[in-house]
Amino acid sequence: MKPIILVGFMGSGKSTIAKELARIYSWPLIEMDAAIEDNMKMSISDIFSEYGEDYFRELETALLQESVNRKAVIATGGGILSKKVNQEILKKQPLVFYLEGSFETLNRNIKQDKVNKRPLAKGNNDVQLKKLLNSRLSTYEDIASYIIPIDNQSVTDIVLKIQQVIKEMV
Ligand code: S3P
């Protein structure tokens, strides 16, 4: 069985949904941002400010390359597709779920986070954030094996939908 991989913009619930799927299937969870923070013993914000975004993206690629060989549930970071090499890696995977939400839903979720750990959301106003989302939309759609709408859906609804797809596949 191949890994279950979640992609989508910041605030789409990748971490929450991945955690739930990992629990249900009793598979290891790879939360990429958290794993990078653990490995580096630094927060994502500090990695961005001390080493720059490009360095963070290199760490992401290395971890992705390693993670896709594992039977695990993988929550990627929202910018994982900004590198072509990551797109190529993910295109070969059969279980890439894109959690697709409107800007309103995503922005609400981002703003609801008590601690804003996201350097790209912190410095960006709504117009810039929407622009970033729009610049990524077609790549998410292109790379995804399945598109899962999240607007007005509960975590349970979304998890059930993903489970249904997996059940039909195997
Ligand atoms: C990023 C999203 C974040 C994190 C980093 C960069 C992005 O992950 O990887 O702050 O470029 O969209 P989440 O989508 O889990 O917030």
CSV table of N, CA and C and ligand atoms in Angstrom, one decimal:
chain,number,residue,atom,x,y,z
A,1,MET,N,0.8,-1.2,0.0
A,1,MET,CA,0.0,0.0,0.0
A,1,MET,C,0.9,1.3,0.0
A,2,LYS,N,0.5,2.2,-0.8
A,2,LYS,CA,1.2,3.5,-0.9
A,2,LYS,C,0.8,4.4,0.2
A,3,PRO,N,1.6,5.4,0.4
A,3,PRO,CA,1.2,6.4,1.5
A,3,PRO,C,0.0,7.2,1.1
A,4,ILE,N,-0.7,7.6,2.1
A,4,ILE,CA,-1.9,8.5,1.9
A,4,ILE,C,-1.3,9.9,2.1
A,5,ILE,N,-1.4,10.8,1.0
A,5,ILE,CA,-0.8,12.1,1.1
A,5,ILE,C,-1.8,13.2,1.0
A,6,LEU,N,-1.7,14.1,1.9
A,6,LEU,CA,-2.7,15.3,1.8
A,6,LEU,C,-1.9,16.5,1.4
A,7,VAL,N,-2.5,17.2,0.4
A,7,VAL,CA,-2.0,18.5,-0.1
A,7,VAL,C,-3.1,19.5,0.0
A,8,GLY,N,-2.7,20.8,0.0
A,8,GLY,CA,-3.7,21.8,0.0
A,8,GLY,C,-3.1,23.1,0.7
A,9,PHE,N,-3.8,24.2,0.5
A,9,PHE,CA,-3.3,25.4,1.0
A,9,PHE,C,-3.2,25.4,2.6
A,10,MET,N,-2.5,26.4,3.1
A,10,MET,CA,-2.6,26.6,4.6
A,10,MET,C,-4.0,26.7,5.0
A,11,GLY,N,-4.3,26.2,6.1
A,11,GLY,CA,-5.7,26.3,6.7
A,11,GLY,C,-6.7,25.3,6.1
A,12,SER,N,-6.2,24.3,5.3
A,12,SER,CA,-7.2,23.4,4.7
A,12,SER,C,-7.4,22.2,5.6
A,13,GLY,N,-6.7,22.1,6.7
A,13,GLY,CA,-6.9,21.0,7.7
A,13,GLY,C,-6.1,19.8,7.4
A,14,LYS,N,-5.0,19.9,6.7
A,14,LYS,CA,-4.2,18.7,6.3
A,14,LYS,C,-3.8,18.0,7.6
A,15,SER,N,-3.3,18.7,8.6
A,15,SER,CA,-2.7,18.1,9.8
A,15,SER,C,-3.8,17.4,10.6
A,16,THR,N,-4.9,18.0,10.7
A,16,THR,CA,-6.0,17.4,11.5
A,16,THR,C,-6.6,16.2,10.8
A,17,ILE,N,-6.8,16.3,9.5
A,17,ILE,CA,-7.3,15.1,8.8
A,17,ILE,C,-6.3,14.0,8.8
A,18,ALA,N,-5.0,14.3,8.6
A,18,ALA,CA,-4.0,13.3,8.5
A,18,ALA,C,-3.9,12.6,9.8
A,19,LYS,N,-4.0,13.3,10.9
A,19,LYS,CA,-3.9,12.7,12.3
A,19,LYS,C,-5.0,11.7,12.5
A,20,GLU,N,-6.2,12.1,12.0
A,20,GLU,CA,-7.4,11.2,12.1
A,20,GLU,C,-7.3,10.0,11.3
A,21,LEU,N,-6.8,10.1,10.0
A,21,LEU,CA,-6.6,9.0,9.2
A,21,LEU,C,-5.5,8.0,9.7
A,22,ALA,N,-4.5,8.6,10.3
A,22,ALA,CA,-3.4,7.8,10.8
A,22,ALA,C,-4.0,7.0,12.0
A,23,ARG,N,-4.8,7.6,12.8
A,23,ARG,CA,-5.4,6.9,13.9
A,23,ARG,C,-6.3,5.8,13.4
A,24,ILE,N,-7.1,6.1,12.5
A,24,ILE,CA,-8.1,5.1,11.9
A,24,ILE,C,-7.4,3.8,11.3
A,25,TYR,N,-6.4,4.1,10.5
A,25,TYR,CA,-5.7,3.0,9.8
A,25,TYR,C,-4.5,2.4,10.7
A,26,SER,N,-4.2,3.0,11.8
A,26,SER,CA,-3.1,2.7,12.6
A,26,SER,C,-1.8,2.7,11.8
A,27,TRP,N,-1.6,3.8,11.1
A,27,TRP,CA,-0.4,4.0,10.3
A,27,TRP,C,0.3,5.2,10.9
A,28,PRO,N,1.7,5.2,10.7
A,28,PRO,CA,2.4,6.3,11.3
A,28,PRO,C,2.0,7.6,10.6
A,29,LEU,N,2.1,8.7,11.3
A,29,LEU,CA,1.7,10.0,10.8
A,29,LEU,C,3.0,10.8,10.5
A,30,ILE,N,3.1,11.3,9.3
A,30,ILE,CA,4.3,12.2,9.0
A,30,ILE,C,3.7,13.6,8.8
A,31,GLU,N,3.8,14.5,9.8
A,31,GLU,CA,3.4,15.8,9.6
A,31,GLU,C,4.7,16.6,9.2
A,32,MET,N,4.8,16.9,8.0
A,32,MET,CA,6.1,17.4,7.4
A,32,MET,C,6.6,18.6,8.2
A,33,ASP,N,5.8,19.6,8.4
A,33,ASP,CA,6.3,20.8,9.1
A,33,ASP,C,6.8,20.4,10.5
A,34,ALA,N,6.1,19.6,11.2
A,34,ALA,CA,6.5,19.2,12.6
A,34,ALA,C,7.8,18.4,12.5
A,35,ALA,N,7.9,17.5,11.5
A,35,ALA,CA,9.1,16.7,11.4
A,35,ALA,C,10.3,17.6,11.1
A,36,ILE,N,10.1,18.6,10.2
A,36,ILE,CA,11.2,19.5,9.9
A,36,ILE,C,11.6,20.3,11.1
A,37,GLU,N,10.6,20.7,11.9
A,37,GLU,CA,10.9,21.5,13.1
A,37,GLU,C,11.7,20.6,14.1
A,38,ASP,N,11.2,19.3,14.2
A,38,ASP,CA,11.9,18.4,15.1
A,38,ASP,C,13.4,18.1,14.7
A,39,ASN,N,13.5,17.9,13.4
A,39,ASN,CA,14.9,17.6,12.9
A,39,ASN,C,15.8,18.8,13.1
A,40,MET,N,15.3,19.9,12.9
A,40,MET,CA,16.1,21.2,12.9
A,40,MET,C,16.2,21.8,14.3
A,41,LYS,N,15.3,21.3,15.2
A,41,LYS,CA,15.2,21.9,16.5
A,41,LYS,C,14.9,23.4,16.4
A,42,MET,N,14.1,23.7,15.4
A,42,MET,CA,13.8,25.2,15.2
A,42,MET,C,12.4,25.3,14.7
A,43,SER,N,11.8,26.4,14.9
A,43,SER,CA,10.4,26.6,14.4
A,43,SER,C,10.5,26.9,12.9
A,44,ILE,N,9.4,26.7,12.1
A,44,ILE,CA,9.4,27.0,10.7
A,44,ILE,C,9.8,28.5,10.5
A,45,SER,N,9.2,29.3,11.4
A,45,SER,CA,9.4,30.8,11.2
A,45,SER,C,10.9,31.1,11.4
A,46,ASP,N,11.6,30.4,12.3
A,46,ASP,CA,13.0,30.7,12.5
A,46,ASP,C,13.8,30.2,11.4
A,47,ILE,N,13.4,29.0,10.8
A,47,ILE,CA,14.1,28.5,9.6
A,47,ILE,C,14.0,29.5,8.5
A,48,PHE,N,12.8,30.0,8.3
A,48,PHE,CA,12.6,31.0,7.2
A,48,PHE,C,13.5,32.2,7.5
A,49,SER,N,13.4,32.7,8.7
A,49,SER,CA,14.1,34.0,8.9
A,49,SER,C,15.7,33.8,9.0
A,50,GLU,N,16.1,32.7,9.5
A,50,GLU,CA,17.6,32.5,9.6
A,50,GLU,C,18.2,32.0,8.3
A,51,TYR,N,17.5,31.0,7.6
A,51,TYR,CA,18.1,30.4,6.5
A,51,TYR,C,17.4,30.7,5.1
A,52,GLY,N,16.2,31.3,5.2
A,52,GLY,CA,15.5,31.6,4.0
A,52,GLY,C,14.5,30.5,3.6
A,53,GLU,N,13.6,30.9,2.7
A,53,GLU,CA,12.6,30.0,2.2
A,53,GLU,C,13.2,28.8,1.4
A,54,ASP,N,14.2,29.2,0.6
A,54,ASP,CA,14.8,28.2,-0.3
A,54,ASP,C,15.3,27.0,0.4
A,55,TYR,N,16.0,27.3,1.6
A,55,TYR,CA,16.6,26.3,2.4
A,55,TYR,C,15.5,25.4,3.0
A,56,PHE,N,14.4,26.0,3.4
A,56,PHE,CA,13.2,25.3,3.9
A,56,PHE,C,12.7,24.3,2.9
A,57,ARG,N,12.6,24.8,1.6
A,57,ARG,CA,12.1,24.0,0.5
A,57,ARG,C,13.0,22.8,0.2
A,58,GLU,N,14.3,23.0,0.4
A,58,GLU,CA,15.3,21.9,0.3
A,58,GLU,C,15.0,20.8,1.3
A,59,LEU,N,14.8,21.3,2.6
A,59,LEU,CA,14.5,20.3,3.6
A,59,LEU,C,13.2,19.6,3.3
A,60,GLU,N,12.2,20.3,2.8
A,60,GLU,CA,10.9,19.7,2.4
A,60,GLU,C,11.1,18.6,1.4
A,61,THR,N,11.9,18.9,0.4
A,61,THR,CA,12.1,17.9,-0.7
A,61,THR,C,12.8,16.6,-0.2
A,62,ALA,N,13.8,16.8,0.6
A,62,ALA,CA,14.5,15.7,1.2
A,62,ALA,C,13.6,14.8,2.0
A,63,LEU,N,12.8,15.5,2.8
A,63,LEU,CA,11.8,14.7,3.7
A,63,LEU,C,10.7,14.0,2.8
A,64,LEU,N,10.3,14.7,1.8
A,64,LEU,CA,9.2,14.1,0.9
A,64,LEU,C,9.7,12.9,0.2
A,65,GLN,N,11.0,13.0,-0.3
A,65,GLN,CA,11.6,11.9,-1.0
A,65,GLN,C,11.6,10.6,-0.1
A,66,GLU,N,12.0,10.8,1.1
A,66,GLU,CA,12.1,9.7,2.1
A,66,GLU,C,10.7,9.2,2.5
A,67,SER,N,9.8,10.2,2.6
A,67,SER,CA,8.5,9.8,3.2
A,67,SER,C,7.6,9.0,2.2
A,68,VAL,N,7.7,9.3,0.9
A,68,VAL,CA,6.8,8.6,0.0
A,68,VAL,C,7.1,7.1,-0.1
A,69,ASN,N,8.3,6.7,0.4
A,69,ASN,CA,8.6,5.2,0.5
A,69,ASN,C,8.1,4.5,1.7
A,70,ARG,N,7.4,5.3,2.5
A,70,ARG,CA,6.8,4.7,3.7
A,70,ARG,C,5.3,4.5,3.7
A,71,LYS,N,4.9,3.4,4.4
A,71,LYS,CA,3.4,3.3,4.5
A,71,LYS,C,3.0,4.2,5.6
A,72,ALA,N,2.5,5.4,5.3
A,72,ALA,CA,2.3,6.4,6.3
A,72,ALA,C,1.2,7.3,5.8
A,73,VAL,N,0.7,8.1,6.7
A,73,VAL,CA,-0.2,9.2,6.3
A,73,VAL,C,0.7,10.5,6.3
A,74,ILE,N,0.7,11.2,5.2
A,74,ILE,CA,1.6,12.3,5.1
A,74,ILE,C,0.8,13.6,5.0
A,75,ALA,N,1.0,14.6,5.9
A,75,ALA,CA,0.5,15.9,5.8
A,75,ALA,C,1.6,16.8,5.3
A,76,THR,N,1.5,17.3,4.0
A,76,THR,CA,2.5,18.1,3.5
A,76,THR,C,2.3,19.6,3.9
A,77,GLY,N,3.3,20.4,3.7
A,77,GLY,CA,3.1,21.8,3.9
A,77,GLY,C,2.4,22.4,2.7
A,78,GLY,N,1.7,23.6,2.9
A,78,GLY,CA,0.9,24.2,1.8
A,78,GLY,C,1.7,24.6,0.5
A,79,GLY,N,3.0,24.7,0.7
A,79,GLY,CA,3.8,25.2,-0.4
A,79,GLY,C,4.7,24.1,-1.1
A,80,ILE,N,4.3,22.8,-0.8
A,80,ILE,CA,5.1,21.7,-1.2
A,80,ILE,C,5.2,21.7,-2.8
A,81,LEU,N,4.2,22.2,-3.4
A,81,LEU,CA,4.2,22.1,-4.9
A,81,LEU,C,5.0,23.2,-5.6
A,82,SER,N,5.5,24.1,-4.7
A,82,SER,CA,6.2,25.3,-5.4
A,82,SER,C,7.5,24.8,-6.0
A,83,LYS,N,8.0,23.6,-5.7
A,83,LYS,CA,9.2,23.1,-6.4
A,83,LYS,C,8.8,22.0,-7.4
A,84,LYS,N,9.3,22.1,-8.6
A,84,LYS,CA,9.0,21.2,-9.6
A,84,LYS,C,9.3,19.7,-9.2
A,85,VAL,N,10.5,19.6,-8.6
A,85,VAL,CA,10.9,18.2,-8.2
A,85,VAL,C,9.9,17.6,-7.3
A,86,ASN,N,9.2,18.4,-6.4
A,86,ASN,CA,8.2,17.8,-5.5
A,86,ASN,C,7.0,17.4,-6.3
A,87,GLN,N,6.7,18.3,-7.3
A,87,GLN,CA,5.5,17.9,-8.2
A,87,GLN,C,5.8,16.6,-8.9
A,88,GLU,N,7.0,16.4,-9.3
A,88,GLU,CA,7.3,15.1,-10.0
A,88,GLU,C,7.2,13.9,-9.1
A,89,ILE,N,7.7,14.1,-7.8
A,89,ILE,CA,7.6,13.0,-6.8
A,89,ILE,C,6.1,12.7,-6.6
A,90,LEU,N,5.3,13.7,-6.4
A,90,LEU,CA,3.9,13.5,-6.0
A,90,LEU,C,3.0,13.0,-7.2
A,91,LYS,N,3.4,13.4,-8.4
A,91,LYS,CA,2.7,12.9,-9.6
A,91,LYS,C,2.7,11.4,-9.7
A,92,LYS,N,3.7,10.8,-9.2
A,92,LYS,CA,3.9,9.3,-9.3
A,92,LYS,C,3.1,8.6,-8.2
A,93,GLN,N,2.5,9.3,-7.3
A,93,GLN,CA,1.8,8.7,-6.2
A,93,GLN,C,0.3,8.6,-6.5
A,94,PRO,N,-0.3,7.4,-6.1
A,94,PRO,CA,-1.7,7.2,-6.5
A,94,PRO,C,-2.7,7.8,-5.5
A,95,LEU,N,-2.2,8.1,-4.3
A,95,LEU,CA,-3.2,8.6,-3.2
A,95,LEU,C,-2.9,10.0,-2.7
A,96,VAL,N,-2.9,10.9,-3.6
A,96,VAL,CA,-2.7,12.3,-3.2
A,96,VAL,C,-4.1,13.0,-3.2
A,97,PHE,N,-4.5,13.4,-2.0
A,97,PHE,CA,-5.8,14.1,-1.8
A,97,PHE,C,-5.6,15.6,-1.6
A,98,TYR,N,-6.2,16.3,-2.5
A,98,TYR,CA,-6.2,17.8,-2.4
A,98,TYR,C,-7.4,18.3,-1.6
A,99,LEU,N,-7.1,18.8,-0.5
A,99,LEU,CA,-8.2,19.4,0.4
A,99,LEU,C,-8.5,20.8,-0.2
A,100,GLU,N,-9.6,20.9,-0.9
A,100,GLU,CA,-9.9,22.1,-1.7
A,100,GLU,C,-10.9,23.0,-0.9
A,101,GLY,N,-10.5,24.2,-0.6
A,101,GLY,CA,-11.4,25.1,0.0
A,101,GLY,C,-11.4,26.5,-0.6
A,102,SER,N,-12.5,27.3,-0.3
A,102,SER,CA,-12.5,28.6,-0.8
A,102,SER,C,-11.6,29.5,0.0
A,103,PHE,N,-11.2,30.6,-0.6
A,103,PHE,CA,-10.3,31.5,0.2
A,103,PHE,C,-10.9,31.9,1.5
A,104,GLU,N,-12.2,32.1,1.5
A,104,GLU,CA,-12.9,32.5,2.8
A,104,GLU,C,-12.7,31.4,3.9
A,105,THR,N,-12.9,30.2,3.5
A,105,THR,CA,-12.7,29.1,4.5
A,105,THR,C,-11.3,29.0,5.0
A,106,LEU,N,-10.4,29.0,4.0
A,106,LEU,CA,-9.0,28.9,4.4
A,106,LEU,C,-8.5,30.0,5.2
A,107,ASN,N,-8.9,31.2,4.8
A,107,ASN,CA,-8.5,32.4,5.6
A,107,ASN,C,-9.0,32.4,7.0
A,108,ARG,N,-10.3,32.0,7.1
A,108,ARG,CA,-10.9,31.9,8.4
A,108,ARG,C,-10.1,30.9,9.3
A,109,ASN,N,-9.8,29.8,8.7
A,109,ASN,CA,-9.0,28.8,9.5
A,109,ASN,C,-7.7,29.3,9.9
A,110,ILE,N,-7.0,29.9,9.0
A,110,ILE,CA,-5.7,30.5,9.3
A,110,ILE,C,-5.8,31.5,10.4
A,111,LYS,N,-6.8,32.3,10.3
A,111,LYS,CA,-6.9,33.4,11.4
A,111,LYS,C,-7.4,32.8,12.7
A,112,GLN,N,-8.0,31.7,12.7
A,112,GLN,CA,-8.5,31.0,13.9
A,112,GLN,C,-7.4,30.4,14.7
A,113,ASP,N,-6.3,30.1,14.0
A,113,ASP,CA,-5.1,29.4,14.7
A,113,ASP,C,-4.6,30.4,15.8
A,114,LYS,N,-4.6,29.8,17.0
A,114,LYS,CA,-4.1,30.7,18.1
A,114,LYS,C,-2.7,31.1,17.9
A,115,VAL,N,-1.8,30.2,17.6
A,115,VAL,CA,-0.5,30.6,17.3
A,115,VAL,C,-0.3,30.6,15.8
A,116,ASN,N,0.1,31.7,15.2
A,116,ASN,CA,0.3,31.8,13.8
A,116,ASN,C,1.8,31.4,13.5
A,117,LYS,N,1.9,30.1,13.2
A,117,LYS,CA,3.3,29.6,12.9
A,117,LYS,C,3.7,29.8,11.5
A,118,ARG,N,2.9,30.4,10.7
A,118,ARG,CA,3.1,30.4,9.2
A,118,ARG,C,3.7,31.7,8.8
A,119,PRO,N,5.0,31.7,8.4
A,119,PRO,CA,5.7,32.9,8.0
A,119,PRO,C,5.0,33.6,6.8
A,120,LEU,N,4.5,32.7,5.9
A,120,LEU,CA,3.9,33.3,4.7
A,120,LEU,C,2.5,33.9,4.9
A,121,ALA,N,1.9,33.5,6.0
A,121,ALA,CA,0.6,34.1,6.3
A,121,ALA,C,0.7,35.3,7.2
A,122,LYS,N,1.8,35.2,8.0
A,122,LYS,CA,2.0,36.3,8.9
A,122,LYS,C,2.3,37.7,8.2
A,123,GLY,N,3.2,37.6,7.2
A,123,GLY,CA,3.6,38.8,6.6
A,123,GLY,C,2.6,39.3,5.5
A,124,ASN,N,1.7,38.4,5.1
A,124,ASN,CA,0.9,38.7,4.0
A,124,ASN,C,-0.5,39.2,4.4
A,125,ASN,N,-1.0,40.3,3.7
A,125,ASN,CA,-2.4,40.7,4.0
A,125,ASN,C,-3.3,39.8,3.2
A,126,ASP,N,-4.6,40.0,3.3
A,126,ASP,CA,-5.6,39.1,2.6
A,126,ASP,C,-5.4,39.1,1.1
A,127,VAL,N,-5.1,40.3,0.6
A,127,VAL,CA,-5.0,40.4,-0.9
A,127,VAL,C,-3.8,39.5,-1.4
A,128,GLN,N,-2.7,39.6,-0.6
A,128,GLN,CA,-1.5,38.9,-1.0
A,128,GLN,C,-1.7,37.4,-0.8
A,129,LEU,N,-2.4,37.0,0.3
A,129,LEU,CA,-2.7,35.6,0.6
A,129,LEU,C,-3.5,35.0,-0.5
A,130,LYS,N,-4.5,35.8,-0.9
A,130,LYS,CA,-5.4,35.3,-2.0
A,130,LYS,C,-4.7,35.1,-3.3
A,131,LYS,N,-3.8,36.0,-3.5
A,131,LYS,CA,-2.9,35.9,-4.7
A,131,LYS,C,-2.1,34.7,-4.7
A,132,LEU,N,-1.5,34.4,-3.5
A,132,LEU,CA,-0.7,33.2,-3.3
A,132,LEU,C,-1.5,31.9,-3.6
A,133,LEU,N,-2.7,31.9,-3.0
A,133,LEU,CA,-3.6,30.8,-3.2
A,133,LEU,C,-3.9,30.6,-4.7
A,134,ASN,N,-4.3,31.7,-5.4
A,134,ASN,CA,-4.7,31.6,-6.8
A,134,ASN,C,-3.5,31.1,-7.6
A,135,SER,N,-2.3,31.5,-7.2
A,135,SER,CA,-1.1,31.1,-8.0
A,135,SER,C,-0.8,29.6,-7.8
A,136,ARG,N,-1.4,29.0,-6.8
A,136,ARG,CA,-1.1,27.6,-6.6
A,136,ARG,C,-2.3,26.6,-7.0
A,137,LEU,N,-3.5,27.2,-7.2
A,137,LEU,CA,-4.6,26.4,-7.4
A,137,LEU,C,-4.5,25.3,-8.5
A,138,SER,N,-4.0,25.8,-9.7
A,138,SER,CA,-4.0,24.8,-10.8
A,138,SER,C,-3.0,23.7,-10.5
A,139,THR,N,-1.9,24.0,-9.8
A,139,THR,CA,-0.9,22.9,-9.5
A,139,THR,C,-1.5,21.9,-8.5
A,140,TYR,N,-2.2,22.4,-7.5
A,140,TYR,CA,-2.9,21.4,-6.6
A,140,TYR,C,-3.8,20.5,-7.4
A,141,GLU,N,-4.6,21.1,-8.3
A,141,GLU,CA,-5.6,20.3,-9.0
A,141,GLU,C,-4.8,19.3,-10.0
A,142,ASP,N,-3.8,19.8,-10.5
A,142,ASP,CA,-3.0,19.0,-11.5
A,142,ASP,C,-2.4,17.8,-10.9
A,143,ILE,N,-1.8,18.0,-9.7
A,143,ILE,CA,-1.1,16.9,-9.0
A,143,ILE,C,-2.0,15.9,-8.3
A,144,ALA,N,-3.1,16.4,-7.8
A,144,ALA,CA,-4.0,15.5,-7.0
A,144,ALA,C,-4.5,14.3,-7.7
A,145,SER,N,-4.6,13.2,-7.0
A,145,SER,CA,-5.3,12.1,-7.6
A,145,SER,C,-6.8,12.2,-7.3
A,146,TYR,N,-7.1,12.9,-6.2
A,146,TYR,CA,-8.5,13.1,-5.8
A,146,TYR,C,-8.7,14.5,-5.2
A,147,ILE,N,-9.8,15.2,-5.6
A,147,ILE,CA,-10.0,16.5,-5.0
A,147,ILE,C,-11.2,16.4,-4.0
A,148,ILE,N,-10.9,16.8,-2.7
A,148,ILE,CA,-11.9,16.6,-1.7
A,148,ILE,C,-12.3,18.1,-1.2
A,149,PRO,N,-13.6,18.4,-1.5
A,149,PRO,CA,-14.0,19.8,-1.1
A,149,PRO,C,-14.2,19.9,0.4
A,150,ILE,N,-13.7,21.0,1.0
A,150,ILE,CA,-13.8,21.1,2.5
A,150,ILE,C,-14.8,22.1,3.0
A,151,ASP,N,-15.3,23.0,2.0
A,151,ASP,CA,-16.2,24.1,2.5
A,151,ASP,C,-17.4,23.5,3.1
A,152,ASN,N,-17.7,23.9,4.3
A,152,ASN,CA,-18.9,23.5,5.1
A,152,ASN,C,-18.9,22.0,5.4
A,153,GLN,N,-17.7,21.4,5.4
A,153,GLN,CA,-17.6,19.9,5.7
A,153,GLN,C,-17.0,19.8,7.0
A,154,SER,N,-17.4,18.8,7.8
A,154,SER,CA,-16.8,18.6,9.1
A,154,SER,C,-15.6,17.7,8.9
A,155,VAL,N,-14.7,17.6,9.9
A,155,VAL,CA,-13.6,16.7,9.8
A,155,VAL,C,-14.1,15.3,9.5
A,156,THR,N,-15.1,14.9,10.2
A,156,THR,CA,-15.7,13.5,10.0
A,156,THR,C,-16.1,13.3,8.6
A,157,ASP,N,-16.8,14.3,8.0
A,157,ASP,CA,-17.2,14.2,6.6
A,157,ASP,C,-16.0,14.0,5.7
A,158,ILE,N,-15.0,14.8,5.9
A,158,ILE,CA,-13.8,14.8,5.0
A,158,ILE,C,-13.1,13.4,5.1
A,159,VAL,N,-13.0,13.0,6.4
A,159,VAL,CA,-12.3,11.7,6.6
A,159,VAL,C,-13.0,10.6,6.0
A,160,LEU,N,-14.4,10.6,6.1
A,160,LEU,CA,-15.2,9.5,5.5
A,160,LEU,C,-15.1,9.5,4.0
A,161,LYS,N,-15.0,10.7,3.4
A,161,LYS,CA,-14.9,10.8,2.0
A,161,LYS,C,-13.6,10.1,1.5
A,162,ILE,N,-12.5,10.4,2.2
A,162,ILE,CA,-11.2,9.9,1.9
A,162,ILE,C,-11.2,8.4,2.1
A,163,GLN,N,-11.8,7.9,3.2
A,163,GLN,CA,-11.8,6.5,3.4
A,163,GLN,C,-12.6,5.7,2.3
A,164,GLN,N,-13.7,6.4,1.9
A,164,GLN,CA,-14.5,5.8,0.8
A,164,GLN,C,-13.7,5.6,-0.5
A,165,VAL,N,-12.9,6.6,-0.8
A,165,VAL,CA,-12.1,6.5,-2.0
A,165,VAL,C,-11.1,5.4,-1.9
A,166,ILE,N,-10.5,5.3,-0.7
A,166,ILE,CA,-9.5,4.3,-0.5
A,166,ILE,C,-10.1,2.9,-0.5
A,167,LYS,N,-11.3,2.8,0.0
A,167,LYS,CA,-12.0,1.5,0.0
A,167,LYS,C,-12.3,1.0,-1.4
A,168,GLU,N,-12.7,2.0,-2.2
A,168,GLU,CA,-13.1,1.6,-3.6
A,168,GLU,C,-11.8,1.3,-4.4
A,169,MET,N,-10.7,1.7,-4.0
A,169,MET,CA,-9.4,1.5,-4.7
A,169,MET,C,-8.9,0.1,-4.4
A,170,VAL,N,-9.0,-0.4,-3.2
A,170,VAL,CA,-8.4,-1.6,-2.8
A,170,VAL,C,-9.3,-2.9,-2.9
B,1,S3P,C1,3.7,27.0,3.8
B,1,S3P,C2,2.8,26.3,4.5
B,1,S3P,C3,3.0,25.8,5.8
B,1,S3P,C4,4.5,25.6,6.1
B,1,S3P,C5,5.3,26.9,5.7
B,1,S3P,C6,5.1,27.3,4.3
B,1,S3P,C7,3.3,27.5,2.4
B,1,S3P,O1,2.4,24.6,6.1
B,1,S3P,O2,5.0,24.6,5.4
B,1,S3P,O3,4.9,27.9,6.6
B,1,S3P,O4,4.2,27.9,1.6
B,1,S3P,O5,2.1,27.6,2.1
B,1,S3P,P1,0.8,24.5,6.3
B,1,S3P,O6,0.1,24.4,5.0
B,1,S3P,O7,0.7,23.2,7.1
B,1,S3P,O8,0.4,25.7,7.1
